[in-house]
mmCIF file of C-alpha atoms and ligand atoms in Angstrom:
data_model
loop_
_atom_site.group_PDB
_atom_site.id
_atom_site.type_symbol
_atom_site.label_atom_id
_atom_site.label_comp_id
_atom_site.label_asym_id
_atom_site.label_seq_id
_atom_site.Cartn_x
_atom_site.Cartn_y
_atom_site.Cartn_z
ATOM 1 C CA MET A 1 2.924 12.470 -51.009
ATOM 2 C CA VAL A 2 1.524 13.807 -47.660
ATOM 3 C CA ARG A 3 -1.302 11.371 -47.877
ATOM 4 C CA ILE A 4 1.150 8.412 -48.417
ATOM 5 C CA ALA A 5 3.203 9.496 -45.580
ATOM 6 C CA SER A 6 0.383 9.776 -43.125
ATOM 7 C CA ALA A 7 -0.919 6.565 -44.206
ATOM 8 C CA LEU A 8 2.355 4.909 -43.638
ATOM 9 C CA GLY A 9 2.493 6.587 -40.239
ATOM 10 C CA VAL A 10 -0.923 5.133 -39.217
ATOM 11 C CA VAL A 11 0.231 1.585 -40.462
ATOM 12 C CA MET A 12 3.395 1.818 -38.378
ATOM 13 C CA LEU A 13 1.591 3.243 -35.400
ATOM 14 C CA SER A 14 -0.779 0.316 -35.504
ATOM 15 C CA VAL A 15 1.949 -2.244 -35.728
ATOM 16 C CA ALA A 16 3.813 -0.575 -32.913
ATOM 17 C CA LEU A 17 0.541 -0.683 -30.802
ATOM 18 C CA ILE A 18 -0.125 -4.352 -31.588
ATOM 19 C CA ILE A 19 3.385 -5.339 -30.642
ATOM 20 C CA LEU A 20 3.267 -3.365 -27.626
ATOM 21 C CA SER A 21 -0.070 -4.934 -26.573
ATOM 22 C CA LEU A 22 1.515 -8.376 -26.824
ATOM 23 C CA ILE A 23 4.420 -7.295 -24.850
ATOM 24 C CA SER A 24 2.057 -5.937 -22.104
ATOM 25 C CA TYR A 25 -0.133 -8.978 -22.222
ATOM 26 C CA VAL A 26 2.901 -11.199 -21.621
ATOM 27 C CA SER A 27 4.208 -9.061 -18.799
ATOM 28 C CA ILE A 28 0.743 -8.811 -17.048
ATOM 29 C CA LYS A 29 0.440 -12.617 -17.268
ATOM 30 C CA ARG A 30 3.829 -12.954 -15.782
ATOM 31 C CA ASP A 31 3.380 -10.285 -12.791
ATOM 32 C CA ASN A 32 -0.012 -11.486 -12.274
ATOM 33 C CA ILE A 33 -0.534 -8.288 -10.561
ATOM 34 C CA PHE A 34 -4.325 -8.169 -9.885
ATOM 35 C CA THR A 35 -5.753 -11.702 -9.482
ATOM 36 C CA THR A 36 -8.923 -11.612 -11.582
ATOM 37 C CA PRO A 37 -9.889 -15.012 -12.879
ATOM 38 C CA LYS A 38 -11.441 -14.036 -16.045
ATOM 39 C CA TYR A 39 -10.491 -11.946 -19.128
ATOM 40 C CA ALA A 40 -13.315 -10.000 -20.473
ATOM 41 C CA GLY A 41 -14.116 -9.463 -24.013
ATOM 42 C CA SER A 42 -11.506 -7.809 -26.041
ATOM 43 C CA GLY A 43 -13.459 -4.414 -26.612
ATOM 44 C CA ALA A 44 -11.859 -1.478 -27.856
ATOM 45 C CA PRO A 45 -11.632 0.213 -24.322
ATOM 46 C CA ARG A 46 -9.281 -2.534 -23.316
ATOM 47 C CA MET A 47 -7.104 -1.784 -26.120
ATOM 48 C CA TYR A 48 -6.992 1.803 -25.071
ATOM 49 C CA MET A 49 -6.160 0.907 -21.483
ATOM 50 C CA PHE A 50 -3.241 -0.970 -22.596
ATOM 51 C CA HIS A 51 -2.165 1.751 -24.828
ATOM 52 C CA ALA A 52 -2.539 4.201 -21.767
ATOM 53 C CA GLY A 53 -0.438 1.779 -19.653
ATOM 54 C CA PHE A 54 2.376 1.732 -22.188
ATOM 55 C CA ARG A 55 2.831 5.399 -22.382
ATOM 56 C CA SER A 56 3.424 5.443 -18.755
ATOM 57 C CA GLN A 57 5.445 2.370 -18.916
ATOM 58 C CA PHE A 58 7.672 4.194 -21.365
ATOM 59 C CA ALA A 59 7.852 7.233 -19.315
ATOM 60 C CA MET A 60 8.715 5.538 -16.151
ATOM 61 C CA LYS A 61 10.449 2.531 -17.575
ATOM 62 C CA PHE A 62 13.836 2.904 -15.771
ATOM 63 C CA LEU A 63 12.450 5.015 -13.003
ATOM 64 C CA ASP A 64 9.998 2.767 -11.526
ATOM 65 C CA PRO A 65 10.863 -1.014 -11.270
ATOM 66 C CA SER A 66 7.717 -1.831 -9.382
ATOM 67 C CA PHE A 67 5.397 -0.281 -12.142
ATOM 68 C CA ILE A 68 2.088 -2.080 -12.129
ATOM 69 C CA PRO A 69 0.457 -2.512 -15.483
ATOM 70 C CA LEU A 70 -3.161 -1.857 -15.739
ATOM 71 C CA THR A 71 -5.034 -5.057 -15.984
ATOM 72 C CA ASN A 72 -8.673 -6.009 -17.077
ATOM 73 C CA ALA A 73 -9.639 -6.151 -13.456
ATOM 74 C CA LEU A 74 -8.989 -2.431 -13.064
ATOM 75 C CA ASN A 75 -10.259 -1.593 -16.442
ATOM 76 C CA GLU A 76 -13.519 -3.353 -15.883
ATOM 77 C CA GLU A 77 -13.984 -1.898 -12.624
ATOM 78 C CA LEU A 78 -13.576 1.606 -14.050
ATOM 79 C CA GLN A 79 -16.104 0.893 -16.807
ATOM 80 C CA GLU A 80 -18.783 -0.533 -14.652
ATOM 81 C CA LYS A 81 -18.414 2.370 -12.223
ATOM 82 C CA PRO A 82 -18.222 1.979 -8.496
ATOM 83 C CA SER A 83 -21.852 1.030 -8.208
ATOM 84 C CA LYS A 84 -20.980 -2.576 -8.232
ATOM 85 C CA TRP A 85 -18.822 -2.303 -5.122
ATOM 86 C CA GLN A 86 -20.162 -3.798 -1.866
ATOM 87 C CA PHE A 87 -19.089 -3.390 1.452
ATOM 88 C CA ASN A 88 -18.237 -6.622 3.301
ATOM 89 C CA ARG A 89 -18.854 -5.739 6.974
ATOM 90 C CA THR A 90 -17.595 -9.212 8.076
ATOM 91 C CA ALA A 91 -14.251 -8.809 6.470
ATOM 92 C CA PHE A 92 -13.750 -5.009 7.506
ATOM 93 C CA LEU A 93 -14.573 -5.873 11.185
ATOM 94 C CA GLN A 94 -12.016 -8.775 10.955
ATOM 95 C CA GLN A 95 -9.323 -6.648 9.605
ATOM 96 C CA ARG A 96 -10.161 -4.062 12.398
ATOM 97 C CA LYS A 97 -9.751 -6.791 14.885
ATOM 98 C CA GLU A 98 -6.390 -7.708 13.475
ATOM 99 C CA ILE A 99 -5.028 -4.197 13.345
ATOM 100 C CA LEU A 100 -6.012 -3.729 16.963
ATOM 101 C CA ARG A 101 -4.053 -6.820 17.826
ATOM 102 C CA TYR A 102 -0.814 -4.828 16.780
ATOM 103 C CA ILE A 103 -1.826 -1.250 17.349
ATOM 104 C CA ASP A 104 -3.455 0.683 20.162
ATOM 105 C CA VAL A 105 -4.865 3.213 17.754
ATOM 106 C CA ALA A 106 -6.199 5.646 20.456
ATOM 107 C CA LYS A 107 -2.923 5.411 22.314
ATOM 108 C CA ASN A 108 -0.660 5.687 19.350
ATOM 109 C CA PHE A 109 -2.726 8.530 17.841
ATOM 110 C CA THR A 110 -1.037 10.976 20.199
ATOM 111 C CA LEU A 111 1.271 11.556 23.150
ATOM 112 C CA THR A 112 -0.468 12.840 26.255
ATOM 113 C CA LYS A 113 0.543 15.147 28.927
ATOM 114 C CA SER A 114 0.465 12.371 31.503
ATOM 115 C CA GLY A 115 2.570 10.215 29.098
ATOM 116 C CA VAL A 116 5.596 12.155 28.922
ATOM 117 C CA ARG A 117 7.858 14.241 31.359
ATOM 118 C CA VAL A 118 9.855 17.378 30.719
ATOM 119 C CA GLY A 119 13.360 16.480 29.922
ATOM 120 C CA GLN A 120 12.521 13.042 28.514
ATOM 121 C CA LEU A 121 14.537 12.392 25.230
ATOM 122 C CA MET A 122 12.543 11.482 22.237
ATOM 123 C CA HIS A 123 14.062 9.503 19.467
ATOM 124 C CA TYR A 124 13.018 9.342 15.841
ATOM 125 C CA ASP A 125 11.343 6.463 13.986
ATOM 126 C CA TYR A 126 13.259 6.993 10.634
ATOM 127 C CA SER A 127 16.651 8.527 12.054
ATOM 128 C CA SER A 128 19.684 7.161 13.696
ATOM 129 C CA HIS A 129 19.119 6.476 17.425
ATOM 130 C CA LYS A 130 21.665 9.131 18.246
ATOM 131 C CA TYR A 131 19.278 12.005 17.435
ATOM 132 C CA VAL A 132 17.181 13.142 20.209
ATOM 133 C CA PHE A 133 14.605 15.772 21.184
ATOM 134 C CA SER A 134 14.207 16.935 24.708
ATOM 135 C CA ILE A 135 10.551 17.314 25.751
ATOM 136 C CA SER A 136 10.134 21.007 26.991
ATOM 137 C CA ASN A 137 7.811 22.405 29.258
ATOM 138 C CA ASN A 138 6.197 24.170 26.198
ATOM 139 C CA PHE A 139 5.987 20.983 24.294
ATOM 140 C CA LYS A 140 4.215 19.367 27.025
ATOM 141 C CA SER A 141 1.787 22.052 27.578
ATOM 142 C CA LEU A 142 0.656 21.379 23.944
ATOM 143 C CA LEU A 143 -0.110 17.771 24.227
ATOM 144 C CA PRO A 144 -3.845 16.810 24.803
ATOM 145 C CA ASP A 145 -4.652 15.422 28.358
ATOM 146 C CA ALA A 146 -6.312 12.342 26.555
ATOM 147 C CA SER A 147 -6.427 11.009 23.193
ATOM 148 C CA PRO A 148 -9.019 12.975 21.090
ATOM 149 C CA VAL A 149 -10.193 9.819 19.385
ATOM 150 C CA LEU A 150 -10.618 7.652 22.449
ATOM 151 C CA ASN A 151 -13.996 5.951 22.118
ATOM 152 C CA LYS A 152 -14.668 8.122 18.980
ATOM 153 C CA HIS A 153 -16.816 6.217 16.378
ATOM 154 C CA TYR A 154 -17.933 7.416 13.059
ATOM 155 C CA ASN A 155 -20.155 5.905 10.348
ATOM 156 C CA VAL A 156 -18.627 6.664 6.903
ATOM 157 C CA CYS A 157 -15.142 8.141 6.905
ATOM 158 C CA ALA A 158 -13.321 9.584 3.991
ATOM 159 C CA VAL A 159 -9.509 9.263 3.708
ATOM 160 C CA VAL A 160 -8.385 11.518 0.978
ATOM 161 C CA GLY A 161 -5.054 11.032 -0.519
ATOM 162 C CA ASN A 162 -3.406 13.813 -2.582
ATOM 163 C CA SER A 163 -3.178 12.056 -6.012
ATOM 164 C CA GLY A 164 -3.549 14.111 -9.154
ATOM 165 C CA ILE A 165 -6.405 11.678 -10.031
ATOM 166 C CA LEU A 166 -8.575 13.897 -8.147
ATOM 167 C CA THR A 167 -8.233 16.730 -10.428
ATOM 168 C CA GLY A 168 -11.545 17.176 -12.501
ATOM 169 C CA SER A 169 -13.077 14.232 -10.410
ATOM 170 C CA GLN A 170 -15.934 16.126 -8.934
ATOM 171 C CA CYS A 171 -15.633 14.171 -5.888
ATOM 172 C CA GLY A 172 -16.029 17.144 -3.535
ATOM 173 C CA PRO A 173 -19.686 16.623 -2.635
ATOM 174 C CA GLU A 174 -19.508 13.147 -2.177
ATOM 175 C CA ILE A 175 -16.344 13.351 0.136
ATOM 176 C CA ASP A 176 -18.033 16.162 2.150
ATOM 177 C CA LYS A 177 -20.946 13.788 2.867
ATOM 178 C CA SER A 178 -18.632 11.473 4.982
ATOM 179 C CA ASP A 179 -19.035 11.652 8.623
ATOM 180 C CA PHE A 180 -15.184 12.175 9.297
ATOM 181 C CA ILE A 181 -12.662 13.292 6.629
ATOM 182 C CA PHE A 182 -8.765 12.593 6.957
ATOM 183 C CA ARG A 183 -6.633 14.533 4.704
ATOM 184 C CA CYS A 184 -2.709 14.342 4.303
ATOM 185 C CA ASN A 185 -0.016 16.704 4.758
ATOM 186 C CA PHE A 186 -2.062 20.064 5.124
ATOM 187 C CA ALA A 187 -3.220 19.804 1.435
ATOM 188 C CA PRO A 188 -5.187 22.733 0.164
ATOM 189 C CA THR A 189 -8.936 22.241 -0.268
ATOM 190 C CA GLU A 190 -10.488 25.625 -0.813
ATOM 191 C CA ILE A 191 -9.696 26.240 -4.494
ATOM 192 C CA PHE A 192 -10.049 22.627 -5.256
ATOM 193 C CA GLN A 193 -13.156 21.936 -3.306
ATOM 194 C CA LYS A 194 -15.237 20.810 -6.300
ATOM 195 C CA ASP A 195 -12.848 17.803 -6.618
ATOM 196 C CA VAL A 196 -11.687 17.409 -2.994
ATOM 197 C CA GLY A 197 -14.438 18.769 -0.753
ATOM 198 C CA ARG A 198 -14.241 21.594 1.670
ATOM 199 C CA LYS A 199 -14.579 19.665 4.929
ATOM 200 C CA THR A 200 -11.646 18.499 7.025
ATOM 201 C CA ASN A 201 -11.687 16.768 10.366
ATOM 202 C CA LEU A 202 -8.107 15.683 10.457
ATOM 203 C CA THR A 203 -5.056 16.671 8.457
ATOM 204 C CA THR A 204 -1.587 15.491 8.862
ATOM 205 C CA PHE A 205 1.138 18.122 9.309
ATOM 206 C CA ASN A 206 4.755 17.293 8.915
ATOM 207 C CA PRO A 207 6.711 20.014 10.562
ATOM 208 C CA SER A 208 8.901 20.456 7.371
ATOM 209 C CA ILE A 209 5.737 22.061 5.909
ATOM 210 C CA LEU A 210 6.722 25.255 7.905
ATOM 211 C CA GLU A 211 10.025 25.226 6.065
ATOM 212 C CA LYS A 212 8.581 24.429 2.646
ATOM 213 C CA TYR A 213 5.509 26.683 2.634
ATOM 214 C CA TYR A 214 5.800 29.092 5.605
ATOM 215 C CA ASN A 215 9.380 30.319 5.299
ATOM 216 C CA ASN A 216 10.002 28.993 8.822
ATOM 217 C CA LEU A 217 7.697 31.652 10.041
ATOM 218 C CA LEU A 218 10.510 34.118 9.639
ATOM 219 C CA THR A 219 8.396 37.183 8.547
ATOM 220 C CA ILE A 220 5.083 38.612 9.905
ATOM 221 C CA GLN A 221 3.444 37.785 6.621
ATOM 222 C CA ASP A 222 4.643 34.067 7.025
ATOM 223 C CA ARG A 223 3.300 33.984 10.464
ATOM 224 C CA ASN A 224 -0.081 35.583 9.291
ATOM 225 C CA ASN A 225 -0.483 33.134 6.442
ATOM 226 C CA PHE A 226 0.083 30.171 8.636
ATOM 227 C CA PHE A 227 -2.233 31.705 11.226
ATOM 228 C CA LEU A 228 -5.040 32.081 8.703
ATOM 229 C CA SER A 229 -4.445 28.446 7.398
ATOM 230 C CA LEU A 230 -4.780 27.185 10.998
ATOM 231 C CA LYS A 231 -8.003 29.272 11.420
ATOM 232 C CA LYS A 232 -9.740 27.375 8.784
ATOM 233 C CA LEU A 233 -9.079 24.225 10.675
ATOM 234 C CA ASP A 234 -11.215 25.198 13.816
ATOM 235 C CA GLY A 235 -12.277 22.262 15.384
ATOM 236 C CA ALA A 236 -10.297 19.734 13.149
ATOM 237 C CA ILE A 237 -7.349 17.694 14.432
ATOM 238 C CA LEU A 238 -3.771 18.744 13.215
ATOM 239 C CA TRP A 239 -1.928 15.510 13.471
ATOM 240 C CA ILE A 240 1.860 16.289 13.796
ATOM 241 C CA PRO A 241 4.398 13.471 13.248
ATOM 242 C CA ALA A 242 7.244 15.270 14.809
ATOM 243 C CA PHE A 243 9.280 12.139 15.792
ATOM 244 C CA PHE A 244 9.629 10.390 12.483
ATOM 245 C CA PHE A 245 12.648 12.441 11.183
ATOM 246 C CA HIS A 246 15.395 14.240 13.150
ATOM 247 C CA THR A 247 15.385 16.810 10.443
ATOM 248 C CA SER A 248 12.134 18.030 11.968
ATOM 249 C CA ALA A 249 13.726 18.973 15.289
ATOM 250 C CA THR A 250 14.383 22.540 14.423
ATOM 251 C CA VAL A 251 11.023 23.274 12.789
ATOM 252 C CA THR A 252 9.358 21.568 15.507
ATOM 253 C CA ARG A 253 10.709 24.108 18.062
ATOM 254 C CA THR A 254 9.535 26.958 15.849
ATOM 255 C CA LEU A 255 6.155 25.326 15.586
ATOM 256 C CA VAL A 256 5.875 24.672 19.406
ATOM 257 C CA ASP A 257 6.823 28.314 20.021
ATOM 258 C CA PHE A 258 4.036 29.500 17.584
ATOM 259 C CA PHE A 259 1.324 27.415 19.066
ATOM 260 C CA VAL A 260 2.398 28.426 22.509
ATOM 261 C CA GLU A 261 2.212 32.170 21.540
ATOM 262 C CA HIS A 262 -1.155 31.623 19.809
ATOM 263 C CA LYS A 263 -2.831 29.397 22.412
ATOM 264 C CA GLY A 264 -6.399 30.526 22.971
ATOM 265 C CA GLN A 265 -6.582 32.119 19.405
ATOM 266 C CA LEU A 266 -6.595 28.882 17.705
ATOM 267 C CA LYS A 267 -9.160 25.962 18.005
ATOM 268 C CA VAL A 268 -7.357 23.435 15.985
ATOM 269 C CA GLN A 269 -6.834 20.322 18.156
ATOM 270 C CA LEU A 270 -3.162 19.340 18.209
ATOM 271 C CA ALA A 271 -2.206 15.533 18.087
ATOM 272 C CA TRP A 272 1.615 14.399 18.307
ATOM 273 C CA PRO A 273 2.095 10.797 17.757
ATOM 274 C CA GLY A 274 5.039 9.317 19.338
ATOM 275 C CA ASN A 275 7.244 6.580 18.046
ATOM 276 C CA ILE A 276 4.513 4.570 16.374
ATOM 277 C CA MET A 277 5.775 3.464 13.173
ATOM 278 C CA GLN A 278 7.145 0.008 14.500
ATOM 279 C CA HIS A 279 3.787 -0.867 15.452
ATOM 280 C CA ILE A 280 1.919 0.307 12.385
ATOM 281 C CA ASN A 281 4.664 -1.710 10.166
ATOM 282 C CA ARG A 282 4.003 -4.876 12.156
ATOM 283 C CA TYR A 283 0.437 -5.051 11.040
ATOM 284 C CA TRP A 284 1.393 -4.200 7.322
ATOM 285 C CA LYS A 285 4.041 -6.503 7.091
ATOM 286 C CA THR A 286 1.515 -9.437 7.888
ATOM 287 C CA LYS A 287 0.002 -8.249 4.469
ATOM 288 C CA HIS A 288 3.477 -8.434 2.882
ATOM 289 C CA LEU A 289 3.863 -4.728 2.746
ATOM 290 C CA ALA A 290 7.060 -3.632 4.351
ATOM 291 C CA PRO A 291 8.448 -0.614 2.346
ATOM 292 C CA LYS A 292 11.132 1.644 4.179
ATOM 293 C CA ARG A 293 8.404 3.962 4.685
ATOM 294 C CA LEU A 294 4.630 3.473 4.672
ATOM 295 C CA SER A 295 2.791 6.332 3.118
ATOM 296 C CA THR A 296 0.675 8.931 5.031
ATOM 297 C CA GLY A 297 -2.376 7.671 3.371
ATOM 298 C CA ILE A 298 -2.137 4.166 4.340
ATOM 299 C CA LEU A 299 -1.148 5.382 7.729
ATOM 300 C CA MET A 300 -4.396 7.340 7.918
ATOM 301 C CA TYR A 301 -6.350 4.209 6.724
ATOM 302 C CA THR A 302 -4.824 2.280 9.503
ATOM 303 C CA LEU A 303 -5.995 5.120 12.189
ATOM 304 C CA ALA A 304 -9.358 5.314 10.603
ATOM 305 C CA SER A 305 -9.873 1.469 10.683
ATOM 306 C CA ALA A 306 -10.426 1.719 14.559
ATOM 307 C CA MET A 307 -12.612 4.873 14.432
ATOM 308 C CA CYS A 308 -14.917 4.260 11.366
ATOM 309 C CA GLU A 309 -17.502 1.877 10.652
ATOM 310 C CA GLU A 310 -16.748 2.094 6.872
ATOM 311 C CA ILE A 311 -13.917 3.883 5.013
ATOM 312 C CA HIS A 312 -13.909 5.444 1.540
ATOM 313 C CA LEU A 313 -10.561 6.219 -0.196
ATOM 314 C CA TYR A 314 -10.075 9.046 -2.716
ATOM 315 C CA GLY A 315 -6.981 10.312 -4.164
ATOM 316 C CA PHE A 316 -4.908 7.028 -3.989
ATOM 317 C CA TRP A 317 -3.340 6.454 -7.386
ATOM 318 C CA PRO A 318 0.342 6.622 -7.554
ATOM 319 C CA PHE A 319 0.830 6.736 -11.377
ATOM 320 C CA GLY A 320 1.294 9.461 -13.914
ATOM 321 C CA TRP A 321 -1.637 8.824 -15.926
ATOM 322 C CA ASP A 322 -5.273 8.714 -15.625
ATOM 323 C CA PRO A 323 -6.649 5.296 -15.718
ATOM 324 C CA ASN A 324 -9.946 6.418 -17.250
ATOM 325 C CA THR A 325 -8.624 8.535 -20.085
ATOM 326 C CA GLY A 326 -4.797 7.657 -20.294
ATOM 327 C CA LYS A 327 -3.944 11.419 -20.014
ATOM 328 C CA GLU A 328 -1.051 12.514 -18.062
ATOM 329 C CA LEU A 329 -1.602 13.567 -14.518
ATOM 330 C CA PRO A 330 0.344 15.634 -12.072
ATOM 331 C CA TYR A 331 1.574 13.651 -8.804
ATOM 332 C CA HIS A 332 -0.570 15.825 -6.492
ATOM 333 C CA TYR A 333 -3.815 17.494 -7.315
ATOM 334 C CA TYR A 334 -2.468 20.848 -6.008
ATOM 335 C CA ASP A 335 0.702 20.645 -8.002
ATOM 336 C CA LYS A 336 0.965 23.708 -10.473
ATOM 337 C CA LYS A 337 0.105 22.983 -14.108
ATOM 338 C CA GLY A 338 3.224 21.773 -16.003
ATOM 339 C CA THR A 339 4.766 20.095 -12.831
ATOM 340 C CA LYS A 340 6.539 16.827 -13.997
ATOM 341 C CA PHE A 341 5.268 13.836 -12.390
ATOM 342 C CA THR A 342 7.628 12.930 -9.787
ATOM 343 C CA THR A 343 8.968 9.682 -8.826
ATOM 344 C CA LYS A 344 11.037 10.956 -5.832
ATOM 345 C CA TRP A 345 8.922 8.829 -3.562
ATOM 346 C CA GLN A 346 10.576 5.693 -4.764
ATOM 347 C CA GLU A 347 13.531 6.561 -2.536
ATOM 348 C CA SER A 348 11.466 5.315 0.383
ATOM 349 C CA HIS A 349 7.940 4.567 -0.431
ATOM 350 C CA GLN A 350 6.430 1.674 -2.427
ATOM 351 C CA LEU A 351 3.413 3.417 -3.601
ATOM 352 C CA PRO A 352 2.522 0.898 -6.298
ATOM 353 C CA THR A 353 2.800 -2.057 -3.899
ATOM 354 C CA GLU A 354 0.478 -0.243 -1.380
ATOM 355 C CA PHE A 355 -1.848 0.589 -4.350
ATOM 356 C CA LYS A 356 -2.065 -3.029 -5.271
ATOM 357 C CA LEU A 357 -2.843 -4.020 -1.679
ATOM 358 C CA LEU A 358 -5.433 -1.231 -1.323
ATOM 359 C CA TYR A 359 -7.012 -2.482 -4.598
ATOM 360 C CA LYS A 360 -7.361 -5.911 -3.467
ATOM 361 C CA MET A 361 -8.960 -4.793 -0.263
ATOM 362 C CA HIS A 362 -11.425 -2.736 -2.505
ATOM 363 C CA GLU A 363 -12.127 -5.990 -4.463
ATOM 364 C CA GLU A 364 -12.729 -7.864 -1.118
ATOM 365 C CA GLY A 365 -15.245 -5.093 -0.037
ATOM 366 C CA LEU A 366 -13.056 -3.958 2.882
ATOM 367 C CA THR A 367 -12.777 -0.364 1.626
ATOM 368 C CA LYS A 368 -14.128 1.491 -1.421
ATOM 369 C CA LEU A 369 -11.439 2.928 -3.476
ATOM 370 C CA THR A 370 -12.661 5.522 -5.873
ATOM 371 C CA LEU A 371 -10.586 6.160 -9.131
ATOM 372 C CA SER A 372 -13.225 7.471 -11.413
ATOM 373 C CA HIS A 373 -15.313 10.693 -11.614
ATOM 374 C CA CYS A 374 -17.991 10.984 -8.971
ATOM 375 C CA ALA A 375 -20.542 13.199 -10.661
HETATM 376 C C1 NAG B 1 -17.038 -11.226 3.345
HETATM 377 O O1 NAG B 1 -15.840 -11.497 3.784
HETATM 378 C C2 NAG B 1 -15.874 -12.756 4.597
HETATM 379 C C3 NAG B 1 -14.473 -12.834 5.464
HETATM 380 O O2 NAG B 1 -13.380 -12.471 4.574
HETATM 381 C C4 NAG B 1 -15.995 -13.823 3.507
HETATM 382 O O3 NAG B 1 -15.825 -15.239 4.162
HETATM 383 C C5 NAG B 1 -17.250 -13.678 2.694
HETATM 384 O O4 NAG B 1 -17.317 -14.660 1.818
HETATM 385 C C6 NAG B 1 -17.418 -12.269 2.208
HETATM 386 N N1 NAG B 1 -18.664 -12.129 1.816
HETATM 387 C C7 NAG B 1 -18.936 -11.828 0.475
HETATM 388 C C8 NAG B 1 -20.299 -11.545 0.129
HETATM 389 O O5 NAG B 1 -18.049 -11.601 -0.455
HETATM 390 C C1 NAG B 2 1.563 2.156 20.368
HETATM 391 O O1 NAG B 2 0.697 1.000 20.589
HETATM 392 C C2 NAG B 2 1.284 -0.145 21.172
HETATM 393 C C3 NAG B 2 0.498 -1.279 21.279
HETATM 394 O O2 NAG B 2 -0.179 -1.570 20.117
HETATM 395 C C4 NAG B 2 1.933 0.256 22.504
HETATM 396 O O3 NAG B 2 2.714 -0.955 22.895
HETATM 397 C C5 NAG B 2 2.947 1.442 22.322
HETATM 398 O O4 NAG B 2 3.347 1.694 23.530
HETATM 399 C C6 NAG B 2 2.145 2.496 21.664
HETATM 400 N N1 NAG B 2 3.136 3.497 21.527
HETATM 401 C C7 NAG B 2 2.795 4.800 21.514
HETATM 402 C C8 NAG B 2 4.093 5.815 21.374
HETATM 403 O O5 NAG B 2 1.806 5.166 21.708
HETATM 404 C C1 NAG B 3 -16.114 17.562 10.347
HETATM 405 O O1 NAG B 3 -15.766 18.845 9.993
HETATM 406 C C2 NAG B 3 -16.876 19.491 9.643
HETATM 407 C C3 NAG B 3 -16.421 20.871 9.023
HETATM 408 O O2 NAG B 3 -15.148 20.723 8.228
HETATM 409 C C4 NAG B 3 -17.823 19.664 10.727
HETATM 410 O O3 NAG B 3 -18.998 20.460 10.209
HETATM 411 C C5 NAG B 3 -18.126 18.479 11.328
HETATM 412 O O4 NAG B 3 -19.091 18.363 12.301
HETATM 413 C C6 NAG B 3 -17.037 17.565 11.480
HETATM 414 N N1 NAG B 3 -17.298 16.237 12.113
HETATM 415 C C7 NAG B 3 -16.790 15.712 13.150
HETATM 416 C C8 NAG B 3 -17.316 14.209 13.514
HETATM 417 O O5 NAG B 3 -16.122 16.195 13.911
#
């Protein structure tokens, strides 16, 4: 009886899989997401990838309208390992030139002392024009005299996104070999160093992090914790977008006070970009990428393109399953076990569309996108 039931189960599962494969094939054909001319042989792994795609397709069916199914292009890529990837310097230099046509990276990187005056009212890139932030003496005192990236050139840079795909990737040593490492949103590295590396040369810091992880610096303990986190970044750049959202205003004041109080004790270099998103957006719009908000990751790629001779991307993968194994993934590599994959970003980001573009750039040799294990 049990045997019959399980046999029936296997048959039903197989039929379901075949039907699903057909549906997926059709939808991939229709969407034509990645443009690869050829379909490789119908090996088992491909079937498996389709399967992996489905799970997620089901999970996100109504949540994620722009869901991108996996295709053979990506599948092949993952099987052949990144060894096949070749840098196309000509294409990269051409992209840099284009980016620099829209964005003065060294200038947009940070406001400088001489570029602002006390009492000047700043607006916010993503908030109503009615919201303002008055530049104080203290704020001005924290600005650098000159852009810290003016005339800076690095050979190979890593831009590390925070995707859960990094979990178990063992990419840490490879990332640490880079000449300059960009990270996003003050992501922790220490306890994940095997997978994400331990070095940091720049990390972004949305002022709201103070609210979320440091209790607005209300207690001595909170202040100590924050101080210790900053100490670990000695020499690195803390890139603080304080003028994107008006909701940052209060925490920005708390942050400014803290830095003024601890000046001299901290060696982290502060960078405070002004209203730069309109400029960044203009370039990506030419690539048909025009979401309400670009991700921090692609913003870092934009800045890196002017400073780096070659850019390698890690932790860029916005989906809830591992493309190598089909297993479920957390959204961030540092999310607590059991955290549900979040699709909250869809309110404003278009991560699948961004991913599609970055993947195309990878195929063209502009940048290397790592999606598999490094070891
Ligand atoms: C490199 O990129 C350039 C410009 O996009 C292109 O013309 C050239 O064919 C590419 N080279 C290779 C080897 O793919
Ligand atoms: C950003 O760069 C553009 C030029 O690409 C420049 O016009 C603009 O003033 C800069 N803005 C800031 C805030 O640095
Ligand atoms: C990048 O950071 C590491 C430490 O995290 C440091 O050893 C290295 O010199 C830095 N590189 C540059 C170019 O600043």
